[in-house]
Short mmCIF file of C-alpha atoms in Angstrom, two decimals:
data_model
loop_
_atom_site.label_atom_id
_atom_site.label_comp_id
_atom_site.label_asym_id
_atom_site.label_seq_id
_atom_site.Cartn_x
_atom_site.Cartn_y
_atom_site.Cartn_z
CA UNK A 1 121.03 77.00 65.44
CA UNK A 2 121.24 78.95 62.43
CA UNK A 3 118.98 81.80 63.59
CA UNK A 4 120.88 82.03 66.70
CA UNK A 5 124.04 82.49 64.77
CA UNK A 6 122.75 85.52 62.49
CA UNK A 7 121.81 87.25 65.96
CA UNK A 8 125.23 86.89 67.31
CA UNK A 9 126.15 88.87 64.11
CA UNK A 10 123.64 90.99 64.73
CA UNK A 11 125.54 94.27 66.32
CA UNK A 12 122.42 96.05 68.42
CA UNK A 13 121.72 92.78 69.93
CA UNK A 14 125.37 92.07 71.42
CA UNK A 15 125.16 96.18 72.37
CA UNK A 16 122.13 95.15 74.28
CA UNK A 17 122.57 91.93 75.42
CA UNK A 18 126.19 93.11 77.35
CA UNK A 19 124.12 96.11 78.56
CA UNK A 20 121.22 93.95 80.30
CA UNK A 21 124.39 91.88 81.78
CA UNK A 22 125.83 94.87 82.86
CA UNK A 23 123.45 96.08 84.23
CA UNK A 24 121.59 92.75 86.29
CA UNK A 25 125.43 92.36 87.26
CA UNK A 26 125.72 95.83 89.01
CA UNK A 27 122.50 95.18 90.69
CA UNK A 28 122.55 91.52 91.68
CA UNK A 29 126.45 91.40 93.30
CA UNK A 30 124.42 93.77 96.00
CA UNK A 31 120.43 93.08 95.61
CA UNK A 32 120.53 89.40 96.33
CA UNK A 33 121.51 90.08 99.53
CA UNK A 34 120.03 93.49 100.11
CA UNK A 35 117.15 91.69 102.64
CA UNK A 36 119.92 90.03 104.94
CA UNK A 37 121.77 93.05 104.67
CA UNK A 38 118.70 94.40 106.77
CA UNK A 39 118.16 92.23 108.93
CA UNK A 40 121.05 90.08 109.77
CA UNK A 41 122.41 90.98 113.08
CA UNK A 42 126.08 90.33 112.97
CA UNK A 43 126.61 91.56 109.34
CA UNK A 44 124.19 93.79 108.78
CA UNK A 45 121.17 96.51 110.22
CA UNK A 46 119.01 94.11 112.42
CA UNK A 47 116.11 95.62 111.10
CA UNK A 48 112.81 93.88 112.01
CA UNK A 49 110.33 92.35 109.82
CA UNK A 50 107.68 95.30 109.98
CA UNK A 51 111.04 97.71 109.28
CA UNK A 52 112.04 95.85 106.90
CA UNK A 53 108.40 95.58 105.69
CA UNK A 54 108.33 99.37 105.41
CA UNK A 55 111.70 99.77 103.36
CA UNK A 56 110.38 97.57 100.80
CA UNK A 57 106.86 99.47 100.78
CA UNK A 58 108.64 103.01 100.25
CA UNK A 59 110.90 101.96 97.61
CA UNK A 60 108.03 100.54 95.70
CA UNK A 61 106.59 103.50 96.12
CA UNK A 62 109.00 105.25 94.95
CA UNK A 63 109.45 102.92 92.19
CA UNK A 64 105.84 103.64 91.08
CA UNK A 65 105.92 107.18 90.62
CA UNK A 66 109.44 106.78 88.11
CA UNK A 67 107.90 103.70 86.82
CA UNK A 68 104.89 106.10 84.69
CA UNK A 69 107.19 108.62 83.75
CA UNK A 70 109.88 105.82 82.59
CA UNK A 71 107.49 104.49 80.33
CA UNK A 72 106.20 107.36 78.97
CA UNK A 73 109.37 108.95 77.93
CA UNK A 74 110.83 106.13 76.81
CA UNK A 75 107.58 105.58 74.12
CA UNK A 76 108.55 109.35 73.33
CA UNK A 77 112.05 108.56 72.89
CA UNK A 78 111.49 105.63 71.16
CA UNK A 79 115.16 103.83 70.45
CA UNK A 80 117.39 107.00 72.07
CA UNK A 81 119.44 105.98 75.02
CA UNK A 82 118.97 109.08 77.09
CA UNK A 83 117.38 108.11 79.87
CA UNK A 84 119.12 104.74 80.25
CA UNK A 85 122.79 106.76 79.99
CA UNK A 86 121.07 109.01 83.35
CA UNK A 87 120.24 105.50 85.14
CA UNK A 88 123.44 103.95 84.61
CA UNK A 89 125.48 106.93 86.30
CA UNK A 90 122.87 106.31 89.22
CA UNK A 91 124.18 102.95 89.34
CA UNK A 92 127.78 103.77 89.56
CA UNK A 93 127.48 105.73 92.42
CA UNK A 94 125.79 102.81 94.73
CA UNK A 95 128.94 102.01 96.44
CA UNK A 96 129.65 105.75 98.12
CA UNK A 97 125.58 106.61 98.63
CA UNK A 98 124.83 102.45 100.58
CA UNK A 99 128.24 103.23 102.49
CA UNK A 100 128.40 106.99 103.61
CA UNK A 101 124.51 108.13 103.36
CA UNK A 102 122.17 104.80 103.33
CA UNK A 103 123.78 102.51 106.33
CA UNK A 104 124.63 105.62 108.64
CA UNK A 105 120.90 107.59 107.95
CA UNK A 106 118.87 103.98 108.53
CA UNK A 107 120.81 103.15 111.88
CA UNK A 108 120.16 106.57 113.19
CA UNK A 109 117.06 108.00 111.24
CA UNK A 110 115.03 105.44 109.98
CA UNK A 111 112.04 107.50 108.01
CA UNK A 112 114.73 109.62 106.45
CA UNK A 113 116.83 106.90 105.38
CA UNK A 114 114.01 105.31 104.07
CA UNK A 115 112.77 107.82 101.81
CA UNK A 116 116.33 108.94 100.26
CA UNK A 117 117.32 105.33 99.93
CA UNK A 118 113.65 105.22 98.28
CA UNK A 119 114.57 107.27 95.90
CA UNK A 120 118.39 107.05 94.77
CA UNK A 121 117.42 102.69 94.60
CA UNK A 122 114.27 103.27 92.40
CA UNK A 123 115.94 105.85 90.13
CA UNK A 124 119.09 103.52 89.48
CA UNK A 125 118.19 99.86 89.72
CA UNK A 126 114.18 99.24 90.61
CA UNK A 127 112.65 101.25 88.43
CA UNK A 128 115.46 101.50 85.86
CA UNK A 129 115.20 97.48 85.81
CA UNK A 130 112.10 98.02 84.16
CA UNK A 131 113.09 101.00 81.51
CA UNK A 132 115.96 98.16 80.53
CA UNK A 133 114.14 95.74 79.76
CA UNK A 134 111.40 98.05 77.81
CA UNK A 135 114.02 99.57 76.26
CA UNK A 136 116.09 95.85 74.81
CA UNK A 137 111.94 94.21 74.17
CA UNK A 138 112.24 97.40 71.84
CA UNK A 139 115.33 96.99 70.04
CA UNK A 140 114.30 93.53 69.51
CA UNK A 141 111.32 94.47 67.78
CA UNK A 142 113.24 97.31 65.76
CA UNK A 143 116.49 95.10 65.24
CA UNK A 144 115.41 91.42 64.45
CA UNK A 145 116.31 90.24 67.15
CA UNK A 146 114.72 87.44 70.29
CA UNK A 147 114.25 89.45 73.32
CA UNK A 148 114.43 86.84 75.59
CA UNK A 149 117.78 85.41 74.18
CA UNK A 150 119.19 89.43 75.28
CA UNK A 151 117.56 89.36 78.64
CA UNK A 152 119.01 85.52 79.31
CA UNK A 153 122.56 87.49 79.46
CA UNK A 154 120.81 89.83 82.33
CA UNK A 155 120.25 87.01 84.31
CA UNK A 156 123.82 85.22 83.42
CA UNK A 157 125.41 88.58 84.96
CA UNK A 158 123.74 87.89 87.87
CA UNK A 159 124.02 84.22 88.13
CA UNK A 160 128.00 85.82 88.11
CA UNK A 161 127.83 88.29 90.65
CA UNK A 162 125.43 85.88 92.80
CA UNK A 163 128.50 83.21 92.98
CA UNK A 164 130.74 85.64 94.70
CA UNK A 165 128.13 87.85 96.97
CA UNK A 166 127.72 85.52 99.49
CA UNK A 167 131.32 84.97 100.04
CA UNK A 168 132.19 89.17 99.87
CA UNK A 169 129.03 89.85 102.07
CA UNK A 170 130.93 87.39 105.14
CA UNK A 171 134.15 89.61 104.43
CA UNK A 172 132.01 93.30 104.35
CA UNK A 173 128.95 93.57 102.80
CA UNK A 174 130.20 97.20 101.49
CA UNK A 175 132.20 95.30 99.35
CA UNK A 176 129.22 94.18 97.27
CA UNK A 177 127.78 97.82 96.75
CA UNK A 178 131.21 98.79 95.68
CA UNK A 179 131.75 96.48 92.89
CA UNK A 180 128.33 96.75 92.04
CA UNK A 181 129.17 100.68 91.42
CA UNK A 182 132.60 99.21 89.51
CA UNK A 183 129.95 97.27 87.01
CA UNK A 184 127.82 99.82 86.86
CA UNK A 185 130.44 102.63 85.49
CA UNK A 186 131.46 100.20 82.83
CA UNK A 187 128.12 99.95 82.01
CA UNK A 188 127.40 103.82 81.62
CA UNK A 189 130.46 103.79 79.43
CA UNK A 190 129.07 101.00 77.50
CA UNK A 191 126.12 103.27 76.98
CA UNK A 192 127.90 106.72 76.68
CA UNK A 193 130.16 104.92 73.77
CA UNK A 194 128.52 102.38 71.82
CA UNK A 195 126.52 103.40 68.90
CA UNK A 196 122.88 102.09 67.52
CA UNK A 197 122.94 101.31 64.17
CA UNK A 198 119.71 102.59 61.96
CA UNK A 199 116.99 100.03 62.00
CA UNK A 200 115.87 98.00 59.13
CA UNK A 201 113.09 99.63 56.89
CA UNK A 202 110.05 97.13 57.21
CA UNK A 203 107.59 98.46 54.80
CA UNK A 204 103.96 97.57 55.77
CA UNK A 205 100.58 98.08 55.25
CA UNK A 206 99.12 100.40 58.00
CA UNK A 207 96.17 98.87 60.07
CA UNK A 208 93.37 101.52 60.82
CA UNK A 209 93.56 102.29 64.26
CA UNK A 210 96.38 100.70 65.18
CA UNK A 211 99.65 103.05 65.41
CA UNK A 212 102.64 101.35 64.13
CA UNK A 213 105.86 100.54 66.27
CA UNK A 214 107.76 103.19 64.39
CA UNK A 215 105.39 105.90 65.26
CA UNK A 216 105.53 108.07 68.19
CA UNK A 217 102.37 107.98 70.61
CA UNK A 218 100.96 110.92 71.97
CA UNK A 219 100.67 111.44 75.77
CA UNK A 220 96.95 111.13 75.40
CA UNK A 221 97.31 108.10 73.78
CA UNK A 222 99.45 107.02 76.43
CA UNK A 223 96.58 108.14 78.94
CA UNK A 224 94.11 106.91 77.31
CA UNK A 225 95.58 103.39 77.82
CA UNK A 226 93.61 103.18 81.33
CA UNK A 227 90.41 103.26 79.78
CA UNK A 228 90.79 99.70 78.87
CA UNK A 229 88.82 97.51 80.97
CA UNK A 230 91.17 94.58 79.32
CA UNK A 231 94.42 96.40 80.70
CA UNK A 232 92.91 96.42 84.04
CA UNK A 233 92.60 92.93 84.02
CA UNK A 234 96.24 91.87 83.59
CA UNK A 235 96.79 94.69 86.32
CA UNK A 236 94.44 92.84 88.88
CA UNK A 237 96.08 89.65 87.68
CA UNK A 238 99.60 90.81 88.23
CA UNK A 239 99.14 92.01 91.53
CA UNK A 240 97.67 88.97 93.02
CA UNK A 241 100.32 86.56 91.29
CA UNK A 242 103.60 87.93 90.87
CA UNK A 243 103.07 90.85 93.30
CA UNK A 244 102.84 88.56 96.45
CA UNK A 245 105.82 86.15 95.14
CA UNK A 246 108.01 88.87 95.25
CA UNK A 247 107.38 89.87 98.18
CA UNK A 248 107.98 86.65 99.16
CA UNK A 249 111.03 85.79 97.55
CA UNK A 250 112.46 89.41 97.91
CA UNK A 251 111.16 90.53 101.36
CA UNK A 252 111.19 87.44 103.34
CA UNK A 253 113.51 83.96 101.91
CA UNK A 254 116.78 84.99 102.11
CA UNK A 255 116.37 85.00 105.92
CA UNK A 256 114.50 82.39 106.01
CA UNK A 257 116.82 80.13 104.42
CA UNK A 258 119.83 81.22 105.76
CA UNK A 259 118.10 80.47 109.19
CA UNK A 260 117.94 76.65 108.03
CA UNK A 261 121.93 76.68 108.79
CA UNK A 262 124.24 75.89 112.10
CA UNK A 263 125.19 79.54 111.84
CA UNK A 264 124.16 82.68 109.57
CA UNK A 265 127.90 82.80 107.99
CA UNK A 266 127.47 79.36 106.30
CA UNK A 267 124.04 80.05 105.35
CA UNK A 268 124.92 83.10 103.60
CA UNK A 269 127.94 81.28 101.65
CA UNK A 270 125.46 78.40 100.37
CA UNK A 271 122.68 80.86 99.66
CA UNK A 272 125.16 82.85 97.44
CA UNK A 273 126.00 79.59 95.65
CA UNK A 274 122.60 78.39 95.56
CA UNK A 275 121.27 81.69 94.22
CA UNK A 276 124.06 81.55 91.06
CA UNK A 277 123.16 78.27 90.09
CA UNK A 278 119.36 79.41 90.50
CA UNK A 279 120.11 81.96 88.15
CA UNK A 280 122.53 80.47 85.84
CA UNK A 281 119.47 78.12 84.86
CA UNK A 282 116.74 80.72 84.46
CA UNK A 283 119.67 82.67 81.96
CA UNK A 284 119.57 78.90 80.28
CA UNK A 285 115.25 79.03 80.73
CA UNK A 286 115.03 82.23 79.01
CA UNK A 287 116.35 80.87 75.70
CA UNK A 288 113.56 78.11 75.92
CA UNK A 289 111.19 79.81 77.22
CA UNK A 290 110.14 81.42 73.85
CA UNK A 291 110.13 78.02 71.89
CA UNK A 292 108.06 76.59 74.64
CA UNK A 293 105.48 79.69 73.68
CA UNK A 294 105.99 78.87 70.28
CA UNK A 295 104.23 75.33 71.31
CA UNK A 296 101.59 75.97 73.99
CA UNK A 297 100.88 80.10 73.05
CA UNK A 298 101.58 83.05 75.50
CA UNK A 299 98.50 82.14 77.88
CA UNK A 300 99.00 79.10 78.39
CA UNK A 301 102.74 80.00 79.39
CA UNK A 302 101.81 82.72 81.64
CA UNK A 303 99.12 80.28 83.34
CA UNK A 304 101.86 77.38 83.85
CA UNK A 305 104.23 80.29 85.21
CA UNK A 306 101.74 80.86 87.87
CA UNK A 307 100.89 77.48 88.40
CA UNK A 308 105.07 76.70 89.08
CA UNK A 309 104.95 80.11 91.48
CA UNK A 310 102.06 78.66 93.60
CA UNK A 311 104.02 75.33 94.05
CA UNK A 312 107.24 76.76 95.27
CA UNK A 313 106.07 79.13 98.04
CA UNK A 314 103.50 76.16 99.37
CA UNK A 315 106.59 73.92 98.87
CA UNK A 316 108.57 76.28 101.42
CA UNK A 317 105.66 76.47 103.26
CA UNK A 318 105.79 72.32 103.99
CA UNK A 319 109.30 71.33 104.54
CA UNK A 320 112.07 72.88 106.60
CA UNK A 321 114.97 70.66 105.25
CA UNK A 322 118.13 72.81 103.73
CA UNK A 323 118.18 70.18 100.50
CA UNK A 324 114.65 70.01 100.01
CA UNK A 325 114.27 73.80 100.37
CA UNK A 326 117.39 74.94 97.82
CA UNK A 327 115.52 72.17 95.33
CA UNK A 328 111.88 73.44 95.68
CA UNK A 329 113.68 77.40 95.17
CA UNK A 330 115.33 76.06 91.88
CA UNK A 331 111.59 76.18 90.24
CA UNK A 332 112.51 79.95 90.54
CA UNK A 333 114.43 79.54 87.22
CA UNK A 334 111.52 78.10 85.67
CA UNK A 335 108.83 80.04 86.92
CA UNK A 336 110.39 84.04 86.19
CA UNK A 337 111.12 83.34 82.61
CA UNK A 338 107.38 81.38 82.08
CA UNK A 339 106.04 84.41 83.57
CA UNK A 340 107.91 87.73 82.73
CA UNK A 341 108.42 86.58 78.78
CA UNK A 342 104.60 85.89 78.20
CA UNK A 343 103.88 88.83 80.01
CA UNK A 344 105.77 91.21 77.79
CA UNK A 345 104.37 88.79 74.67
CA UNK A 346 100.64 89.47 76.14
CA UNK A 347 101.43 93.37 75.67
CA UNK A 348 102.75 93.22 72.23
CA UNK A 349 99.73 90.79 71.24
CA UNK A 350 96.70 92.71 72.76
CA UNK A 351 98.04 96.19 72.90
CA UNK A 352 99.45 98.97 70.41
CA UNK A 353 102.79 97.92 70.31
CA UNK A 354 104.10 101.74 70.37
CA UNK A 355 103.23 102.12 73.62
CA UNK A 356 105.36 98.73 74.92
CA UNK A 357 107.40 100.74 77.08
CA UNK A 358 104.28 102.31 78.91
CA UNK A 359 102.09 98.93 78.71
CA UNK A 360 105.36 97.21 80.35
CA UNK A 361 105.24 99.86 83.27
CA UNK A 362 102.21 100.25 84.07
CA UNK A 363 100.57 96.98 83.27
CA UNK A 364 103.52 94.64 85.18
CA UNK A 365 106.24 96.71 86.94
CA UNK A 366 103.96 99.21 88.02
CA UNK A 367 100.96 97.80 89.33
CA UNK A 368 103.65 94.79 90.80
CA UNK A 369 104.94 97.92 92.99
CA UNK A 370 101.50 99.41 94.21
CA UNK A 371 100.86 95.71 95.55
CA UNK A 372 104.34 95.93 97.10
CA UNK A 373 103.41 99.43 98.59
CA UNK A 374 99.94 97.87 99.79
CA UNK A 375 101.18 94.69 101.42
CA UNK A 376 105.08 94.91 102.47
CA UNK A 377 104.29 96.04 105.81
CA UNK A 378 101.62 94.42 105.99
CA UNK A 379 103.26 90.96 105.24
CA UNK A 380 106.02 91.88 107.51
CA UNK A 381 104.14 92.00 110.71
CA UNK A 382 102.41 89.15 109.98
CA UNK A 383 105.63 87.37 109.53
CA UNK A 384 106.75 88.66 112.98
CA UNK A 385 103.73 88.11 114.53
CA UNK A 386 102.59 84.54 112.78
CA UNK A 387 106.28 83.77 111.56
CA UNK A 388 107.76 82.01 108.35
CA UNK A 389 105.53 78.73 107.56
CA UNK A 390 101.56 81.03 108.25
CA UNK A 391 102.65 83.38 105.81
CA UNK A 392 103.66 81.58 102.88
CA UNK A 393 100.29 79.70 102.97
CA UNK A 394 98.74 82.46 103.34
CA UNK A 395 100.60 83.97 100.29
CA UNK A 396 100.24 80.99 98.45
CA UNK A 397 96.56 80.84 98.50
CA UNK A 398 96.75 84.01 97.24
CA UNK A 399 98.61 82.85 93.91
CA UNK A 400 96.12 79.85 93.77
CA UNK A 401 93.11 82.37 93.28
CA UNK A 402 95.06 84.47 91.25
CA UNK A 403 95.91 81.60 88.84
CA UNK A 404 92.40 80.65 88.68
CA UNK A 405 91.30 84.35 87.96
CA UNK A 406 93.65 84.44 85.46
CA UNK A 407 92.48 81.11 83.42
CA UNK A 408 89.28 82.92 82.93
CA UNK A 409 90.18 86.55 82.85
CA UNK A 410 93.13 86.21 80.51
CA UNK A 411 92.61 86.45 76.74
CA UNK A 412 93.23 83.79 74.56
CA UNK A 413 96.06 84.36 71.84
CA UNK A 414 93.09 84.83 68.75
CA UNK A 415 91.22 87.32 70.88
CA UNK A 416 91.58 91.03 70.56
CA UNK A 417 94.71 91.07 68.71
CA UNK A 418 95.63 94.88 68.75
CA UNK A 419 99.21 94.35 68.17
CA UNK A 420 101.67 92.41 67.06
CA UNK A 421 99.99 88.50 65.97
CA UNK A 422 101.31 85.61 67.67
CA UNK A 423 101.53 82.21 65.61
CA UNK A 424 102.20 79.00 67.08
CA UNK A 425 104.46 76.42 65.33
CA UNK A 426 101.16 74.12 64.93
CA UNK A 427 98.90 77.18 63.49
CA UNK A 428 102.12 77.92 61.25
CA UNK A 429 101.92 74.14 59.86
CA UNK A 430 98.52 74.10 59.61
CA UNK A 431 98.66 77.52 58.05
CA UNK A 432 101.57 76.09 55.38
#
């Protein structure tokens, strides 16, 4: 309790835990119902599941391409907001660009719609989610501070937003993209305004070979991170775990669960309440999260993450009930913390720690996206051709393997430590 009362004194980490809530906020009041926005009929685009398929594939394209050159100029930037101050003025201009340009170009034509909405949503909010949360694992490194305890307030600003979508989204889903620009001006002027105090001096003795965080890579360092048969790995591993969750949780259960209602108007409500509370608990989940490393060690933490990710989309897979389907989608708060936290910790332990920002990118959001370009369309058409129940087994077989790939594939926390050690609370006893 004590720690966690120094933080809150600490001034960069309040700077950058309001900034992740900011920004999740601006995104979420609009994102969590960006997929029935597409295809709902009454409220929304009526888009079907191969369309809706290739939205999703283009913007991770998109998302791919901003994703490498996020990460590396972030590493070259180090702790300079820059780039983060250009993303947040994308964000506050969602409202105009979803109302006049994105809704009126995808009703009347598609492929262009598809590609400017590609590119104006990855700039702003899916590829800037990733340069945020780069950026705040940095200053928690630089500044003292628990990165997960920051990002927890990411997901409380959506758990926020999330509460009231569903309800706005029955009114006029343009209100949603409008108050998410609203939250995403304050935001930039959050940015714009708010200074970052000089980090502490940590005076240590330099390991040969290994840059320290301070230091600025070079872009053939940065390059010469893909000649590391051990980065590969956690690529291959990513894409066949979290890769195919979100595209199922993203791309395809929103309508599916609002289709578990008498109508698609109550539906929506409940899965805007239902997604809060979700989220409100993964915000709680993200604090714990790094004690629960602290016990059982980043791999083990990464494997259970995978293990809870496999059980909710079979879980959705088997039962059809409302109840029993908002209780198997609560796991969602337990799973994304138990996986994106160990994930980040796995980068920081095995990898130079200068290049976080790029490792982050490429190694998780990155190689997440190219499996979203591969199998979004994909996935759709075999939803509309085999519909809801086929697909999720089929997806979560696909988790199963990659959770035994990765129990065998992933390093253990004493192997190939190229950055930053990692000390469980029973080595540290044994160690005292």
């Amino acid at each position: 309790m004590a720690g966690f009362t120094t933080t809150l004194k600490n001034p960069t980490y309040l700077q950058s835990s309001f900034s992740m809530l900011l920004f999740f906020a601006s995104w979420g009041i609009w994102w969590s119902f960006f997929q029935i926005w597409l295809t709902s009929e009454s409220a929304g685009l009526a888009l079907s599941g191969a369309q809706v398929g290739t939205v999703y594939s283009v913007n991770s394209l998109a998302t791919l391409v901003l994703m490498f050159a996020y990460g590396a100029i972030q590493d070259r930037l180090g702790i300079r907001k820059h780039l983060a101050i250009i993303l947040a003025a994308v964000t506050a201009l969602i409202g105009p660009f979803a109302t006049w340009v994105y809704q009126p170009l995808l009703q009347s034509h598609f492929m262009t719609g598809v590609i400017l909405g590609a590119i104006v949503l990855s700039i702003g909010f899916l590829a800037g989610v990733g340069l945020f949360e780069a950026l705040t694992e940095r200053f928690s490194r630089r500044f003292n501070f628990e990165y997960g305890q920051a990002r927890m307030w990411g997901s409380f600003g959506y758990a926020v937003v999330a509460l009231a979508a569903g309800f706005l989204f029955t009114i006029n889903p343009a209100l949603n993209f409008w108050i998410g620009s609203a939250l995403g001006l304050i935001h930039l002027l959050l940015l714009v305004f708010s200074r970052t105090a000089e980090p502490p001096v940590i005076k240590k003795t330099p390991v040969e070979g290994i840059l320290s965080p301070a230091s600025t890579p070079t872009f053939r360092e940065m390059l010469g991170l893909f000649r590391l048969p051990s980065l590969w790995l956690i690529i291959l591993f990513v894409m066949l775990s979290w890769t195919f969750y979100t595209v199922f949780d993203q791309q395809m259960f929103p309508d599916y669960y609002t289709g578990l209602f008498p109508t698609p108007e109550i539906g929506q409500q409940v899965y805007g309440i239902l997604n809060s509370v979700q989220v409100f608990l993964e915000a709680a989940m993200l604090g714990i999260v790094p004690i629960i490393m602290r016990r059982v060690g980043v791999r083990t933490s990464l494997l259970l993450g995978v293990s809870i990710m496999f059980i909710r989309i079979l879980g959705c897979a088997l039962v059809d009930d409302p109840i029993w389907v908002s209780a198997i989608k609560m796991l969602h708060a337990i799973e994304t913390p138990l996986f994106i936290l160990p994930v980040f910790r796995y980068f920081t332990l095995h990898f130079n720690p200068a290049l976080s920002a790029t490792l982050y990118m490429v190694g998780f959001q990155v190689s997440a996206q190219i499996g979203n370009v591969i199998l979004s369309t994909p996935l759709g058409a075999l939803h509309d051709r085999m519909g809801y129940q086929q697909t999720f087994i089929t997806i979560s077989v696909v988790v199963l393997v990659a959770g035994i790939y990765g129990f065998f594939a992933l390093k253990k926390d004493d192997q190939q430590v190229d950055g930053d050690p990692f000390l469980r609370h029973s080595k540290l006893k044994i160690d005292a």
